[in-house]
PDB file of C-alpha atoms and ligand atoms in Angstrom:
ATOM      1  CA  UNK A   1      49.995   1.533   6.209  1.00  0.00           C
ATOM      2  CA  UNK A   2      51.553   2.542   9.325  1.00  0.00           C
ATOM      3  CA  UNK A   3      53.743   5.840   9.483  1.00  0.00           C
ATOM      4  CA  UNK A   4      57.239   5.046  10.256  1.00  0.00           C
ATOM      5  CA  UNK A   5      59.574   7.956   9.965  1.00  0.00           C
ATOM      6  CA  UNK A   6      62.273   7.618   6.942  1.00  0.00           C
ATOM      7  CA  UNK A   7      65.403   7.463   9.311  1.00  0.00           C
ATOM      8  CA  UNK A   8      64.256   4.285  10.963  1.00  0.00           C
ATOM      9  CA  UNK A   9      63.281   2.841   7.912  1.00  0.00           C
ATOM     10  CA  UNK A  10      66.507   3.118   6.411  1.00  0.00           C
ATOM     11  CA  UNK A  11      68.842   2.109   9.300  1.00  0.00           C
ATOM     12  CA  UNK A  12      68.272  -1.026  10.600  1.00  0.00           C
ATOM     13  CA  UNK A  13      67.420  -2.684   6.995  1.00  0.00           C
ATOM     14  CA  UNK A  14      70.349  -1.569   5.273  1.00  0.00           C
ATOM     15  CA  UNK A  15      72.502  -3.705   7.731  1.00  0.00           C
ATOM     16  CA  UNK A  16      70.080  -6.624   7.779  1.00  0.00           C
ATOM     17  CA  UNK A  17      70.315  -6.763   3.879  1.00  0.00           C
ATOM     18  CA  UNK A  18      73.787  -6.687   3.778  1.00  0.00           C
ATOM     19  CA  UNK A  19      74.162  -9.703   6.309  1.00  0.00           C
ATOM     20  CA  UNK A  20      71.533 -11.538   5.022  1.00  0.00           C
ATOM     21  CA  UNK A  21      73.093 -11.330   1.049  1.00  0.00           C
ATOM     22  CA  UNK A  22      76.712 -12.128   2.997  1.00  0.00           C
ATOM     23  CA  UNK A  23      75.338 -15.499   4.430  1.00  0.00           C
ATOM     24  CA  UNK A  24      73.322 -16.270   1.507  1.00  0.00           C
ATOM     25  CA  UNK A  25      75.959 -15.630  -1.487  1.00  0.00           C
ATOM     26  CA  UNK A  26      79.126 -16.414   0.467  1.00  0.00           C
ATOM     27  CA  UNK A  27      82.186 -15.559  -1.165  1.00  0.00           C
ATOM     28  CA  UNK A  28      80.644 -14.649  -4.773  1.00  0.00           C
ATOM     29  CA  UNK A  29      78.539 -11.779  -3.234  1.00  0.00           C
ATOM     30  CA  UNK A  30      79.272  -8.744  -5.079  1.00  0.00           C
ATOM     31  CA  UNK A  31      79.496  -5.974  -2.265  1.00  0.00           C
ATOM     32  CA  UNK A  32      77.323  -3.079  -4.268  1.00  0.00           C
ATOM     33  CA  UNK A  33      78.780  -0.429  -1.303  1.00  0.00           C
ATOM     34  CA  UNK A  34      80.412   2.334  -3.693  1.00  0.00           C
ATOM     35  CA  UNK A  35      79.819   0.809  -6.804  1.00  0.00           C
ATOM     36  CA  UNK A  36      77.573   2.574  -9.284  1.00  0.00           C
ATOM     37  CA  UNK A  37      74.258   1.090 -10.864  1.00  0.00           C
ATOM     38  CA  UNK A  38      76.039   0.155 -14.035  1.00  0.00           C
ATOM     39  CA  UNK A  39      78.893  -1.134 -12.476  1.00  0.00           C
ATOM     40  CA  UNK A  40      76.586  -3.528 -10.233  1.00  0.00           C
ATOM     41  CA  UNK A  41      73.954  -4.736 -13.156  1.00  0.00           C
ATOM     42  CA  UNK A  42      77.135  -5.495 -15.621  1.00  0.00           C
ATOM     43  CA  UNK A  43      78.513  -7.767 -13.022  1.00  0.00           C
ATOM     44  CA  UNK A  44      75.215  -9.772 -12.365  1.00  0.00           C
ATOM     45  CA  UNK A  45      74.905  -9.748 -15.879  1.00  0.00           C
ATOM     46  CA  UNK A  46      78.423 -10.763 -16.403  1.00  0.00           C
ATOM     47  CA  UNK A  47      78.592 -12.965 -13.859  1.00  0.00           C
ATOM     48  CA  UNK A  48      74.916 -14.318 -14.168  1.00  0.00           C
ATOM     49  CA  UNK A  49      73.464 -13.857 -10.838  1.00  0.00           C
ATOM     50  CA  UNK A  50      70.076 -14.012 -12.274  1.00  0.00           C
ATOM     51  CA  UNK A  51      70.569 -17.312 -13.728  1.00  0.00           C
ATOM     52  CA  UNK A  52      71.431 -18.360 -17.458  1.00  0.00           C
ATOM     53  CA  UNK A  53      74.034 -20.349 -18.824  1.00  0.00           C
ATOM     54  CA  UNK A  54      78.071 -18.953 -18.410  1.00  0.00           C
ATOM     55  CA  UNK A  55      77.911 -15.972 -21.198  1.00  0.00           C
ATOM     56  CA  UNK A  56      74.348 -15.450 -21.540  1.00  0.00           C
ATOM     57  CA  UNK A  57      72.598 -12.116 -20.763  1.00  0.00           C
ATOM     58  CA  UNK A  58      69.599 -13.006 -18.764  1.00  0.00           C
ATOM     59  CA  UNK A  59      67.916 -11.036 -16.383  1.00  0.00           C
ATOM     60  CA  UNK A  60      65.944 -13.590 -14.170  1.00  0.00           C
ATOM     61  CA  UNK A  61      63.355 -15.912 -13.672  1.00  0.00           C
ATOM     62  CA  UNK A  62      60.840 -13.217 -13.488  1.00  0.00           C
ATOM     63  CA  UNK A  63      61.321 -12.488 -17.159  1.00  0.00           C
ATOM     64  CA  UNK A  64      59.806 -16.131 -18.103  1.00  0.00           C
ATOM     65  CA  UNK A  65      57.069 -16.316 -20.226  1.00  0.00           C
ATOM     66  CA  UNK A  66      54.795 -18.449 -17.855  1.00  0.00           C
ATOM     67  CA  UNK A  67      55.268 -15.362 -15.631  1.00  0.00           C
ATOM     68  CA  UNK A  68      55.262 -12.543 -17.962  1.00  0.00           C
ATOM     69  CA  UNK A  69      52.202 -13.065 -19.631  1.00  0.00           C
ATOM     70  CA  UNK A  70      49.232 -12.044 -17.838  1.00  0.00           C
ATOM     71  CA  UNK A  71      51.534  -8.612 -17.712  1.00  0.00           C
ATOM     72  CA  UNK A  72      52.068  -8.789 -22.018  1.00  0.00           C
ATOM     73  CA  UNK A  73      47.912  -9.227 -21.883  1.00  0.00           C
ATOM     74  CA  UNK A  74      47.318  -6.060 -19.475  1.00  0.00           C
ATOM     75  CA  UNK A  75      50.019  -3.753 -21.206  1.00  0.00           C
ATOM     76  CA  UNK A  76      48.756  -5.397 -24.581  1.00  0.00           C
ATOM     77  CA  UNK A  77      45.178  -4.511 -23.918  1.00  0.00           C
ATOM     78  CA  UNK A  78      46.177  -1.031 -22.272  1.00  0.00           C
ATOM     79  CA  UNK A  79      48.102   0.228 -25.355  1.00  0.00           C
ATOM     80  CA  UNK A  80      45.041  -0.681 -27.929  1.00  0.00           C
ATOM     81  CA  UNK A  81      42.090   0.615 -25.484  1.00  0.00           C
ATOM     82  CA  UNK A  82      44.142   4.079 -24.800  1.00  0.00           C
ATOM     83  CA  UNK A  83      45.755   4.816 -28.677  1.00  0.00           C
ATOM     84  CA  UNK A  84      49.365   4.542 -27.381  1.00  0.00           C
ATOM     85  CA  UNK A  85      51.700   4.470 -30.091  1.00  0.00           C
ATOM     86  CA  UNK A  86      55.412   4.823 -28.668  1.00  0.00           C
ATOM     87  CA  UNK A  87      56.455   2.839 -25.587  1.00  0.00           C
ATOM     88  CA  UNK A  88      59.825   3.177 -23.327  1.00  0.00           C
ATOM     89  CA  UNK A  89      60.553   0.207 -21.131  1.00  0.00           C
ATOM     90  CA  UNK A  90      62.870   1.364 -18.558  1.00  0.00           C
ATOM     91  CA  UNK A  91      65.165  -1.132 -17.509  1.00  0.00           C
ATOM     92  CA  UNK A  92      64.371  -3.563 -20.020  1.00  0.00           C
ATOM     93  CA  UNK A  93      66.411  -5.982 -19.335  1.00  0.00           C
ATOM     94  CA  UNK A  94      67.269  -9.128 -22.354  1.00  0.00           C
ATOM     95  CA  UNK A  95      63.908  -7.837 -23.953  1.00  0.00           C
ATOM     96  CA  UNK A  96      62.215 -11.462 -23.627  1.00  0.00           C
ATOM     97  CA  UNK A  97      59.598  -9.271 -21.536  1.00  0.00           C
ATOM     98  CA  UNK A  98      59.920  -6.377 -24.065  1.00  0.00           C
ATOM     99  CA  UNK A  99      59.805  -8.189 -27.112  1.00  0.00           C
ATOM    100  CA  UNK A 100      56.253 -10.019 -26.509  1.00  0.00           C
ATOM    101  CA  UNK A 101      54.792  -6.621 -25.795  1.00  0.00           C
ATOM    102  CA  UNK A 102      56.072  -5.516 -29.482  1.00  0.00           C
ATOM    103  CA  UNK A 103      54.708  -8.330 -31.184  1.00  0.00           C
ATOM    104  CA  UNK A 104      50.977  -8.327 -29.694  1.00  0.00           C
ATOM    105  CA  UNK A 105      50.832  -4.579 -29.116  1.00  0.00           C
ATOM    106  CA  UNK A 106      52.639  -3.490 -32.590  1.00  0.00           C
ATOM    107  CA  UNK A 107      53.831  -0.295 -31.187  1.00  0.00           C
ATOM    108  CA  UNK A 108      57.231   1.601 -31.236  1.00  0.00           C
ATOM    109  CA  UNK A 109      59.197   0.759 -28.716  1.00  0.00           C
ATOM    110  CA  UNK A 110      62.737   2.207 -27.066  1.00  0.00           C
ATOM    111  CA  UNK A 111      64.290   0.159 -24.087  1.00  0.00           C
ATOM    112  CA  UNK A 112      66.645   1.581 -22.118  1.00  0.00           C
ATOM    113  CA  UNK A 113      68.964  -0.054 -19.988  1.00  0.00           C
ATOM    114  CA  UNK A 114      72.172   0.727 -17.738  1.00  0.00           C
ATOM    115  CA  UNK A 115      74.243  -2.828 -18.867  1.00  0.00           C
ATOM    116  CA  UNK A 116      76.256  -1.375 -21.671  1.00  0.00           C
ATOM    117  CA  UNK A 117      77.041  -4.588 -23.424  1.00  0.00           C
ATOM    118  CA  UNK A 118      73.009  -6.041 -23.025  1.00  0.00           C
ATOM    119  CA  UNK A 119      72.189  -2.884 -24.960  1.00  0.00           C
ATOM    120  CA  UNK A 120      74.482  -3.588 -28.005  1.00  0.00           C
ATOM    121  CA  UNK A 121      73.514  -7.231 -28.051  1.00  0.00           C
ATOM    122  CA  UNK A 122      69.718  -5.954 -28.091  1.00  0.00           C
ATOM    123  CA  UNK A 123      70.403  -3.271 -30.671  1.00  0.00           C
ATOM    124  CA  UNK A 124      72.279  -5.726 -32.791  1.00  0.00           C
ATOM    125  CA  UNK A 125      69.921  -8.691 -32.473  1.00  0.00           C
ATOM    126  CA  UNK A 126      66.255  -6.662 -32.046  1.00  0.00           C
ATOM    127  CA  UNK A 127      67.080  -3.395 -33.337  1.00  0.00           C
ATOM    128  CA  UNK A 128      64.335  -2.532 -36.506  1.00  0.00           C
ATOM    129  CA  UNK A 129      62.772   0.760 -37.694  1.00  0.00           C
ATOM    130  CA  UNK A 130      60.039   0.132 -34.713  1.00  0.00           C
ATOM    131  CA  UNK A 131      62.090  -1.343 -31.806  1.00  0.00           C
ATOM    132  CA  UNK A 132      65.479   0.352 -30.536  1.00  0.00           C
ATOM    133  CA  UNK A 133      67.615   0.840 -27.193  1.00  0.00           C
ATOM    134  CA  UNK A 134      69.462   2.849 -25.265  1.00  0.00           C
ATOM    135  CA  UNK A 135      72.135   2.626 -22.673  1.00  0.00           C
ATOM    136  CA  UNK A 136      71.109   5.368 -19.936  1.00  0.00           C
ATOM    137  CA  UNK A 137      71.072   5.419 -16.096  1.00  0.00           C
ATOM    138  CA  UNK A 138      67.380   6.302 -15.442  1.00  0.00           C
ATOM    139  CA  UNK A 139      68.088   7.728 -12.127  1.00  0.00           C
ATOM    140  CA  UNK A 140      69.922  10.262 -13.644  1.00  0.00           C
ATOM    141  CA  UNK A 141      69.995  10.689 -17.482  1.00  0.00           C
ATOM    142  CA  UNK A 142      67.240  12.379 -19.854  1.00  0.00           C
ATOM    143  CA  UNK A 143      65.210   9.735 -20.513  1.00  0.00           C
ATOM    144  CA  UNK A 144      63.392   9.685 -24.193  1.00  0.00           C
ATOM    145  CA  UNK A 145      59.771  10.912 -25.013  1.00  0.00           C
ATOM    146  CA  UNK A 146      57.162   8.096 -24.856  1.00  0.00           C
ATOM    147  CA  UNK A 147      53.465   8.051 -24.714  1.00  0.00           C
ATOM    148  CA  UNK A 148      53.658   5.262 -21.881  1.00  0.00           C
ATOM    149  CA  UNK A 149      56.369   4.157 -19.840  1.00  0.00           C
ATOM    150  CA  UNK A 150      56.864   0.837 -18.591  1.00  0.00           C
ATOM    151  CA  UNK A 151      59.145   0.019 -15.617  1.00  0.00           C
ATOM    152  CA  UNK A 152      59.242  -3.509 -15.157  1.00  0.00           C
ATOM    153  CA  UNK A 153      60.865  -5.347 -11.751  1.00  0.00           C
ATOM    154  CA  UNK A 154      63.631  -2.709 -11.946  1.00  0.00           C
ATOM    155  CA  UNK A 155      62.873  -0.488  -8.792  1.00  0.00           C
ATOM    156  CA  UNK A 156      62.754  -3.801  -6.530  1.00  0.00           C
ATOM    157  CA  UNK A 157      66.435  -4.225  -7.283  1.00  0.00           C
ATOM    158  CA  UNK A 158      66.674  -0.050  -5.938  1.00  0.00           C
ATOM    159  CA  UNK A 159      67.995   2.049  -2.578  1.00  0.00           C
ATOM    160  CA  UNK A 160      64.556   4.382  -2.037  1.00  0.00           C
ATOM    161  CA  UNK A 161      66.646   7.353  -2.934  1.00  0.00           C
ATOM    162  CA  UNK A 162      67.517   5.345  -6.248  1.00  0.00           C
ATOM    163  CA  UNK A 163      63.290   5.115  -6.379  1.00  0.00           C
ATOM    164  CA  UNK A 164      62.595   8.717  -5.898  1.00  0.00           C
ATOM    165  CA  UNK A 165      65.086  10.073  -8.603  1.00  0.00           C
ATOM    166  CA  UNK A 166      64.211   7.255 -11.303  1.00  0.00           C
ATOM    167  CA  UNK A 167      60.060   8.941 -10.291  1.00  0.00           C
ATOM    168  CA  UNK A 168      61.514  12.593 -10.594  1.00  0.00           C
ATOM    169  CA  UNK A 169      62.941  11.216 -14.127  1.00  0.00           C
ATOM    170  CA  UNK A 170      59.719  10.325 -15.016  1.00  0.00           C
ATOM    171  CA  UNK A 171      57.658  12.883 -14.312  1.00  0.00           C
ATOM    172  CA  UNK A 172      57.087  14.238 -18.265  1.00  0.00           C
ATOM    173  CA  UNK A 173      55.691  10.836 -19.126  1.00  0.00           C
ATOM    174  CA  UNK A 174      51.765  11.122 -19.074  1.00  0.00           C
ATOM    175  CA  UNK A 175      50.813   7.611 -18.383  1.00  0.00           C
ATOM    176  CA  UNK A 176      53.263   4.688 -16.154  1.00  0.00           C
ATOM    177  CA  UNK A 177      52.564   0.928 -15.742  1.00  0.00           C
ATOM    178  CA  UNK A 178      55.285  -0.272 -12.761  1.00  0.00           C
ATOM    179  CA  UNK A 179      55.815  -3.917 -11.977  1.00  0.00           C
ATOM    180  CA  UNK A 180      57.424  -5.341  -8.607  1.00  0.00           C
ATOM    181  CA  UNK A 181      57.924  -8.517  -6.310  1.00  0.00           C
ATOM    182  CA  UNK A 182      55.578  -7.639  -3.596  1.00  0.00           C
ATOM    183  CA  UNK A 183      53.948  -9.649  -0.742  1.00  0.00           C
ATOM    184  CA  UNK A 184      50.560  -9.803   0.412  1.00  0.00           C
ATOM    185  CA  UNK A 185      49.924  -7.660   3.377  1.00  0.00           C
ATOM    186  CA  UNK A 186      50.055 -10.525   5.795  1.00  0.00           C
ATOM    187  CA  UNK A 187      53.263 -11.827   5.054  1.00  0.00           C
ATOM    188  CA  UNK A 188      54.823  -7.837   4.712  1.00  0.00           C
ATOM    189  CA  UNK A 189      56.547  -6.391   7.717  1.00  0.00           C
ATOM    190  CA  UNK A 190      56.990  -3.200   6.347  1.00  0.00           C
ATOM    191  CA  UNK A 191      56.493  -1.906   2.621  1.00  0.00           C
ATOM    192  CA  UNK A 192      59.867   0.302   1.363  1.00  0.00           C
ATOM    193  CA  UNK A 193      62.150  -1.008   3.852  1.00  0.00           C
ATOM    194  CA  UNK A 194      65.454   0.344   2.572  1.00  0.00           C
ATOM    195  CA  UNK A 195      68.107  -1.343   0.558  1.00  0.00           C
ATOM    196  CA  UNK A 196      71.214  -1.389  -1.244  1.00  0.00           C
ATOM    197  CA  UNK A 197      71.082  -1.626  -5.249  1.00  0.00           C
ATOM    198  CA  UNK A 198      71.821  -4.964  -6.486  1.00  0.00           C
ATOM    199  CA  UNK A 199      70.680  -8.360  -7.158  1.00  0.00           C
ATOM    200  CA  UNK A 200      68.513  -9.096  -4.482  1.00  0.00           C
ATOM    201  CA  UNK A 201      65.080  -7.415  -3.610  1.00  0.00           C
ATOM    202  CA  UNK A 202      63.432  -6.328  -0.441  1.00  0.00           C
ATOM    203  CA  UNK A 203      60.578  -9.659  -0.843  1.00  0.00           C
ATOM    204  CA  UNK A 204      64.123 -11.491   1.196  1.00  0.00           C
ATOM    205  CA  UNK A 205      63.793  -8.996   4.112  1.00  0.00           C
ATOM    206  CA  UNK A 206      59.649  -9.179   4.011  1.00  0.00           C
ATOM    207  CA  UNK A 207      59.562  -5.995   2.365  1.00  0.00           C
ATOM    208  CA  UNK A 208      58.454  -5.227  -1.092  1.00  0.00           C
ATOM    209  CA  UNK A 209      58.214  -1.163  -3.116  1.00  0.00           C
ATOM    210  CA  UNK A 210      54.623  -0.269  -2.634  1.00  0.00           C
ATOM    211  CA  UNK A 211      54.250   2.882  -4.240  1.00  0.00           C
ATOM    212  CA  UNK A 212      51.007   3.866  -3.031  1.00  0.00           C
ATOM    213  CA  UNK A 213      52.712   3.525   0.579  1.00  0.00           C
ATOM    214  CA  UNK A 214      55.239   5.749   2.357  1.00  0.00           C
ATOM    215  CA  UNK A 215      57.833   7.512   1.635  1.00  0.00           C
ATOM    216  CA  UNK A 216      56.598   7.568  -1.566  1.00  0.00           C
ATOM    217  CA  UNK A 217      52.867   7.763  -1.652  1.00  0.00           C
ATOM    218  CA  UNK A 218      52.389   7.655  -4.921  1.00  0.00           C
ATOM    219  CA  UNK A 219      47.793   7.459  -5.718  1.00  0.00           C
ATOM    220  CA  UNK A 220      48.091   4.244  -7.800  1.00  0.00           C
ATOM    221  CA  UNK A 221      45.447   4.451 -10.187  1.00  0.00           C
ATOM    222  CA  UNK A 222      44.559   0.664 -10.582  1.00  0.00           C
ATOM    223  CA  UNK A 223      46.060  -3.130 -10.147  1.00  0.00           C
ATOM    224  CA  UNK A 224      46.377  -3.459 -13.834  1.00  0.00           C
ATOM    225  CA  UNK A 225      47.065  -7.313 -12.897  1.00  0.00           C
ATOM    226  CA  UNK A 226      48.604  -9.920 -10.247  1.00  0.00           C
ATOM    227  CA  UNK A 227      50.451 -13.380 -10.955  1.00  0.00           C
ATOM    228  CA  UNK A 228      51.073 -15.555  -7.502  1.00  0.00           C
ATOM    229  CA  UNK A 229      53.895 -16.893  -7.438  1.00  0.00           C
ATOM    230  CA  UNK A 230      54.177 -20.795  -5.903  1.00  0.00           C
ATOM    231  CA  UNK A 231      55.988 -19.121  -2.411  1.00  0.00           C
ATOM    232  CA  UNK A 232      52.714 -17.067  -2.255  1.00  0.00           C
ATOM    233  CA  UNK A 233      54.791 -13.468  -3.226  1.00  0.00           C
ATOM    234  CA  UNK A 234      53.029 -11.740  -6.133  1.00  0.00           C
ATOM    235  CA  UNK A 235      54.303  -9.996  -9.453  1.00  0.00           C
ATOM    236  CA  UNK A 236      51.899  -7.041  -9.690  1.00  0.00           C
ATOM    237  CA  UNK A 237      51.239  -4.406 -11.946  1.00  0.00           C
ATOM    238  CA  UNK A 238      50.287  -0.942 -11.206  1.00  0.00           C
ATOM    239  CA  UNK A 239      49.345   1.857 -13.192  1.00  0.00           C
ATOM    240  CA  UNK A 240      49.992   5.459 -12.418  1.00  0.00           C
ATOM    241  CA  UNK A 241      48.706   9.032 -13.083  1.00  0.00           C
ATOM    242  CA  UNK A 242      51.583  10.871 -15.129  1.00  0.00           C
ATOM    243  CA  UNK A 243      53.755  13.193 -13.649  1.00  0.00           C
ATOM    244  CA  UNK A 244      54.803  10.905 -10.111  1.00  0.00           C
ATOM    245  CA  UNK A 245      57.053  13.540  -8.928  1.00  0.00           C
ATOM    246  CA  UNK A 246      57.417  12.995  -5.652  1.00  0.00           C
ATOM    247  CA  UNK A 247      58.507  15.315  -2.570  1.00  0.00           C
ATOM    248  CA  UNK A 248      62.521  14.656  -2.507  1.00  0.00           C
TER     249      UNK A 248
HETATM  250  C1  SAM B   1      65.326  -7.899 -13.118  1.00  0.00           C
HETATM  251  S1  SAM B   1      65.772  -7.046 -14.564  1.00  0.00           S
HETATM  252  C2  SAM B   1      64.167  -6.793 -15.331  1.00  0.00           C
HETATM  253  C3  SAM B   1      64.258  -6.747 -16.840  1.00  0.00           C
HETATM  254  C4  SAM B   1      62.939  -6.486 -17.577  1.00  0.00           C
HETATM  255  N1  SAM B   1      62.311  -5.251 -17.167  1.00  0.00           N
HETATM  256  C5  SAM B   1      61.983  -7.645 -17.423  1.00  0.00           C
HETATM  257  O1  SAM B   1      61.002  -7.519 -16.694  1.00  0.00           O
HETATM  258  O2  SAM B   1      62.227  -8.682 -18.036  1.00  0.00           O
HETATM  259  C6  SAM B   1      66.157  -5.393 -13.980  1.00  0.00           C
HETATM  260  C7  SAM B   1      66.859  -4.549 -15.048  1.00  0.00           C
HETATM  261  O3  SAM B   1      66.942  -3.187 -14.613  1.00  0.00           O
HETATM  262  C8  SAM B   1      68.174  -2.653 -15.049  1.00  0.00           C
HETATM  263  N2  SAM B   1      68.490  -1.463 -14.239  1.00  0.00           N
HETATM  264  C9  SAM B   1      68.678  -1.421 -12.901  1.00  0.00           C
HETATM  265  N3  SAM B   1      68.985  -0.164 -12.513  1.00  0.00           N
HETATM  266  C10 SAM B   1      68.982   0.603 -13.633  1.00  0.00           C
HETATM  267  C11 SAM B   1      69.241   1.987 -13.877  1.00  0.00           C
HETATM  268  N4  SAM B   1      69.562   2.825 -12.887  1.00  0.00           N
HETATM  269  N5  SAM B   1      69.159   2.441 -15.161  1.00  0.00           N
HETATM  270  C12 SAM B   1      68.817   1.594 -16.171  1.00  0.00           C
HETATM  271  N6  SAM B   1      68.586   0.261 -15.993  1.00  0.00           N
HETATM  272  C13 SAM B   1      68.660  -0.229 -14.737  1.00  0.00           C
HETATM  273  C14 SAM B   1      69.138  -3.805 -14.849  1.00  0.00           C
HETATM  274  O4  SAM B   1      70.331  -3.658 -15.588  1.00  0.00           O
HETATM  275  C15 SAM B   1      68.281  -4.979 -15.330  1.00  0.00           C
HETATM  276  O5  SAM B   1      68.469  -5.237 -16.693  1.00  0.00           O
END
């Protein structure tokens, strides 16, 4: 990957972005400039900018089942062949993702989430002995003890410096799986082009989060698996080494 310095990477983006979301969205884009991560996530929630009918809590397309599962198969099959027994599943979203992973893999599970009101309707609704959430901001709050962490198309919808800190976060977990909206190196003009948290992600702006690429440079371990989507983007799962502290 070519070596861009941070400074560029994050200037000319960030405006790019926020034009390209104005003309897109019109007048029900929800300007996330100054607005915290829960504040943004409960309004696309609230005011379903994923999709879902007027009062549902749906987090996207992406959470479908025709997409999902080769991902439920490669988590499912990593949990029995490595003895994991507890799971957190940061940024889990309406648990339609979470919640197939449960049933085929049998293990304990915690998601954690930042949308106050998704997390009491999953508590309420999914909430057993095995299977319970939490309401945390995992770029900034102790996040709970897991043999594996998943992070599933949540650090697409991140600034970089949103990235790094949810990373730092997660350094005590021994083993990650990450999912994100990438493209294939062709159709990529630059991996980690910067943006603004919120509903979009950088596949708009022909970027994607490659962790394995700068600034993060993460060693990605393996391509656990890849779905194509019909627009020839790709949901991909990664697994990492533990501990993917990187320099701040
Ligand atoms: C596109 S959804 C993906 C949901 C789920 N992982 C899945 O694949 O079905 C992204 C989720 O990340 C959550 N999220 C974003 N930033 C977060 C943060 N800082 N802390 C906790 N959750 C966050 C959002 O609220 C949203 O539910």
């Amino acid at each position: 990957m070519r070596r861009i310095p941070d400074w560029i990477r994050g200037l000319v983006p960030l405006w790019l972005a926020d034009a390209y979301r104005r003309l897109r969205h019109g007048r029900t884009w929800f300007d996330p400039r100054g607005r915290s991560v829960r504040i943004v996530f409960t309004e696309i929630y609230r005011r379903n900018l994923w999709g879902g009918h007027p009062g549902e809590l749906y987090s996207g397309p992406g959470s479908e089942l025709a997409v999902a599962e080769p991902y439920i198969r490669a988590v499912t099959e990593y949990i029995h062949s490595h003895g994991i027994r507890s799971v957190v599943d940061l940024g889990c979203g309406d648990f339609r993702v979470g919640r197939e992973v449960v049933a085929a893999a049998g293990v304990r599970y915690c998601g954690v989430d930042v949308v106050p009101e998704l997390i009491e309707r999953n508590q309420e609704a999914f909430g057993s002995e095995l299977v319970r959430f939490a309401c945390q901001d995992i770029t900034r709050d102790s996040l709970p003890p897991a043999d594996l962490c998943l992070i599933r198309q949540v650090l697409q919808h991140l600034s970089n410096a949103q990235i790094r800190a949810v990373l730092q976060n997660c350094s005590h977990y021994s083993g990650l799986i990450v999912t994100e909206h990438v493209l294939p190196e062709d159709k990529m003009i630059l991996p980690n082009l910067d943006i603004r948290h919120g509903v979009e992600t950088r596949v708009e702006i022909g970027s994607a989060v490659v962790l394995s690429a700068l600034p993060f440079d993460l060693p990605v371990v393996e391509v656990l698996c890849d779905v194509p989507l019909p627009d020839g983007s790709i949901i991909r799962t990664v697994r990492l080494n533990g501990s993917p502290a990187t320099p701040g």
